[in-house]
Amino acid sequence: MGRILQAVFILVVLGALGVLGYAYFGDMEADPVQTRTPVTLPGLAPPPPAQPVPGAALVPVAPSVAPSAAPESSTPAEAASGQ
C-alpha cells in the first residue's frame, strides 16, 4: 500500500511540474492586437451638436442684411445731395 501512495504522489508531482513547465515554456503568448478607443476628457470635450427643433424648418427666417456703406451725414438734405 505504501508503494502505491508513493507512485501516486510522484505522478502528481511530475504532473504538476509538467503543467508548470508547459505554462512557462509553452506557446501561450497572446497575439498582439492594436486597440483604439476614443476617450473624452472632462472640460476638453467639444460641445454636442445642436439638436433640430421640431417645426423649426417650417418657420421662414428673414435674411440678415448688412448696413449700407453710405457716408454718414448730419442732415437729410446733405445725404440727398451726396456731400
mmCIF file of C-alpha atoms in Angstrom:
data_model
loop_
_atom_site.group_PDB
_atom_site.id
_atom_site.type_symbol
_atom_site.label_atom_id
_atom_site.label_comp_id
_atom_site.label_asym_id
_atom_site.label_seq_id
_atom_site.Cartn_x
_atom_site.Cartn_y
_atom_site.Cartn_z
ATOM 1 C CA MET A 1 0.000 0.000 0.000
ATOM 2 C CA GLY A 2 2.901 2.355 0.723
ATOM 3 C CA ARG A 3 4.414 1.879 -2.716
ATOM 4 C CA ILE A 4 1.121 2.751 -4.418
ATOM 5 C CA LEU A 5 0.837 6.017 -2.423
ATOM 6 C CA GLN A 6 4.451 6.844 -3.291
ATOM 7 C CA ALA A 7 3.768 6.215 -7.004
ATOM 8 C CA VAL A 8 0.607 8.375 -6.920
ATOM 9 C CA PHE A 9 2.472 11.155 -5.093
ATOM 10 C CA ILE A 10 5.335 11.033 -7.612
ATOM 11 C CA LEU A 11 2.883 11.083 -10.538
ATOM 12 C CA VAL A 12 1.047 14.075 -9.033
ATOM 13 C CA VAL A 13 4.326 15.947 -8.525
ATOM 14 C CA LEU A 14 5.501 15.119 -12.065
ATOM 15 C CA GLY A 15 2.101 16.153 -13.471
ATOM 16 C CA ALA A 16 2.240 19.454 -11.598
ATOM 17 C CA LEU A 17 5.788 20.077 -12.852
ATOM 18 C CA GLY A 18 4.671 19.202 -16.373
ATOM 19 C CA VAL A 19 1.782 21.675 -16.249
ATOM 20 C CA LEU A 20 4.039 24.402 -14.816
ATOM 21 C CA GLY A 21 6.688 23.720 -17.474
ATOM 22 C CA TYR A 22 4.115 23.834 -20.263
ATOM 23 C CA ALA A 23 2.704 27.098 -18.914
ATOM 24 C CA TYR A 24 6.174 28.627 -18.656
ATOM 25 C CA PHE A 25 7.777 27.300 -21.841
ATOM 26 C CA GLY A 26 4.721 26.504 -23.987
ATOM 27 C CA ASP A 27 3.287 28.651 -26.745
ATOM 28 C CA MET A 28 0.893 30.595 -24.554
ATOM 29 C CA GLU A 29 1.506 34.111 -25.872
ATOM 30 C CA ALA A 30 -1.400 36.290 -26.911
ATOM 31 C CA ASP A 31 -1.311 37.653 -30.434
ATOM 32 C CA PRO A 32 -0.678 41.428 -30.371
ATOM 33 C CA VAL A 33 -3.796 43.357 -31.391
ATOM 34 C CA GLN A 34 -3.950 47.134 -31.759
ATOM 35 C CA THR A 35 -6.960 48.606 -29.976
ATOM 36 C CA ARG A 36 -8.081 52.214 -30.284
ATOM 37 C CA THR A 37 -10.754 53.619 -28.027
ATOM 38 C CA PRO A 38 -11.826 57.265 -28.179
ATOM 39 C CA VAL A 39 -11.547 58.997 -24.812
ATOM 40 C CA THR A 40 -13.449 62.124 -23.836
ATOM 41 C CA LEU A 41 -11.721 64.185 -21.184
ATOM 42 C CA PRO A 42 -13.896 66.351 -18.962
ATOM 43 C CA GLY A 43 -13.579 70.044 -19.765
ATOM 44 C CA LEU A 44 -11.966 69.391 -23.149
ATOM 45 C CA ALA A 45 -14.917 67.878 -24.956
ATOM 46 C CA PRO A 46 -16.365 69.808 -27.887
ATOM 47 C CA PRO A 47 -19.960 70.960 -27.448
ATOM 48 C CA PRO A 48 -22.553 68.427 -28.553
ATOM 49 C CA PRO A 49 -24.138 69.008 -31.968
ATOM 50 C CA ALA A 50 -27.265 71.163 -31.944
ATOM 51 C CA GLN A 51 -30.466 69.181 -31.963
ATOM 52 C CA PRO A 52 -33.039 70.283 -34.539
ATOM 53 C CA VAL A 53 -36.176 71.835 -33.052
ATOM 54 C CA PRO A 54 -39.374 70.196 -34.311
ATOM 55 C CA GLY A 55 -41.230 72.572 -36.604
ATOM 56 C CA ALA A 56 -38.288 74.974 -36.913
ATOM 57 C CA ALA A 57 -37.932 74.231 -40.622
ATOM 58 C CA LEU A 58 -41.497 75.437 -41.219
ATOM 59 C CA VAL A 59 -40.837 78.957 -39.901
ATOM 60 C CA PRO A 60 -39.230 81.272 -42.506
ATOM 61 C CA VAL A 61 -36.247 83.226 -41.279
ATOM 62 C CA ALA A 62 -35.567 86.746 -42.555
ATOM 63 C CA PRO A 63 -32.095 87.049 -44.091
ATOM 64 C CA SER A 64 -29.710 89.335 -42.296
ATOM 65 C CA VAL A 65 -28.859 92.449 -44.303
ATOM 66 C CA ALA A 66 -25.621 94.322 -43.732
ATOM 67 C CA PRO A 67 -25.977 98.102 -43.307
ATOM 68 C CA SER A 68 -25.250 100.095 -46.417
ATOM 69 C CA ALA A 69 -21.871 101.713 -46.842
ATOM 70 C CA ALA A 70 -23.330 105.184 -47.445
ATOM 71 C CA PRO A 71 -21.398 108.036 -45.819
ATOM 72 C CA GLU A 72 -22.959 109.438 -42.699
ATOM 73 C CA SER A 73 -24.344 112.950 -42.878
ATOM 74 C CA SER A 74 -25.862 115.278 -40.336
ATOM 75 C CA THR A 75 -28.898 116.301 -42.381
ATOM 76 C CA PRO A 76 -31.084 114.512 -44.910
ATOM 77 C CA ALA A 77 -30.512 117.289 -47.427
ATOM 78 C CA GLU A 78 -26.745 116.674 -47.396
ATOM 79 C CA ALA A 79 -27.316 112.962 -47.794
ATOM 80 C CA ALA A 80 -29.550 113.522 -50.822
ATOM 81 C CA SER A 81 -27.059 115.851 -52.480
ATOM 82 C CA GLY A 82 -24.134 113.493 -51.828
ATOM 83 C CA GLN A 83 -21.986 115.975 -49.910
#
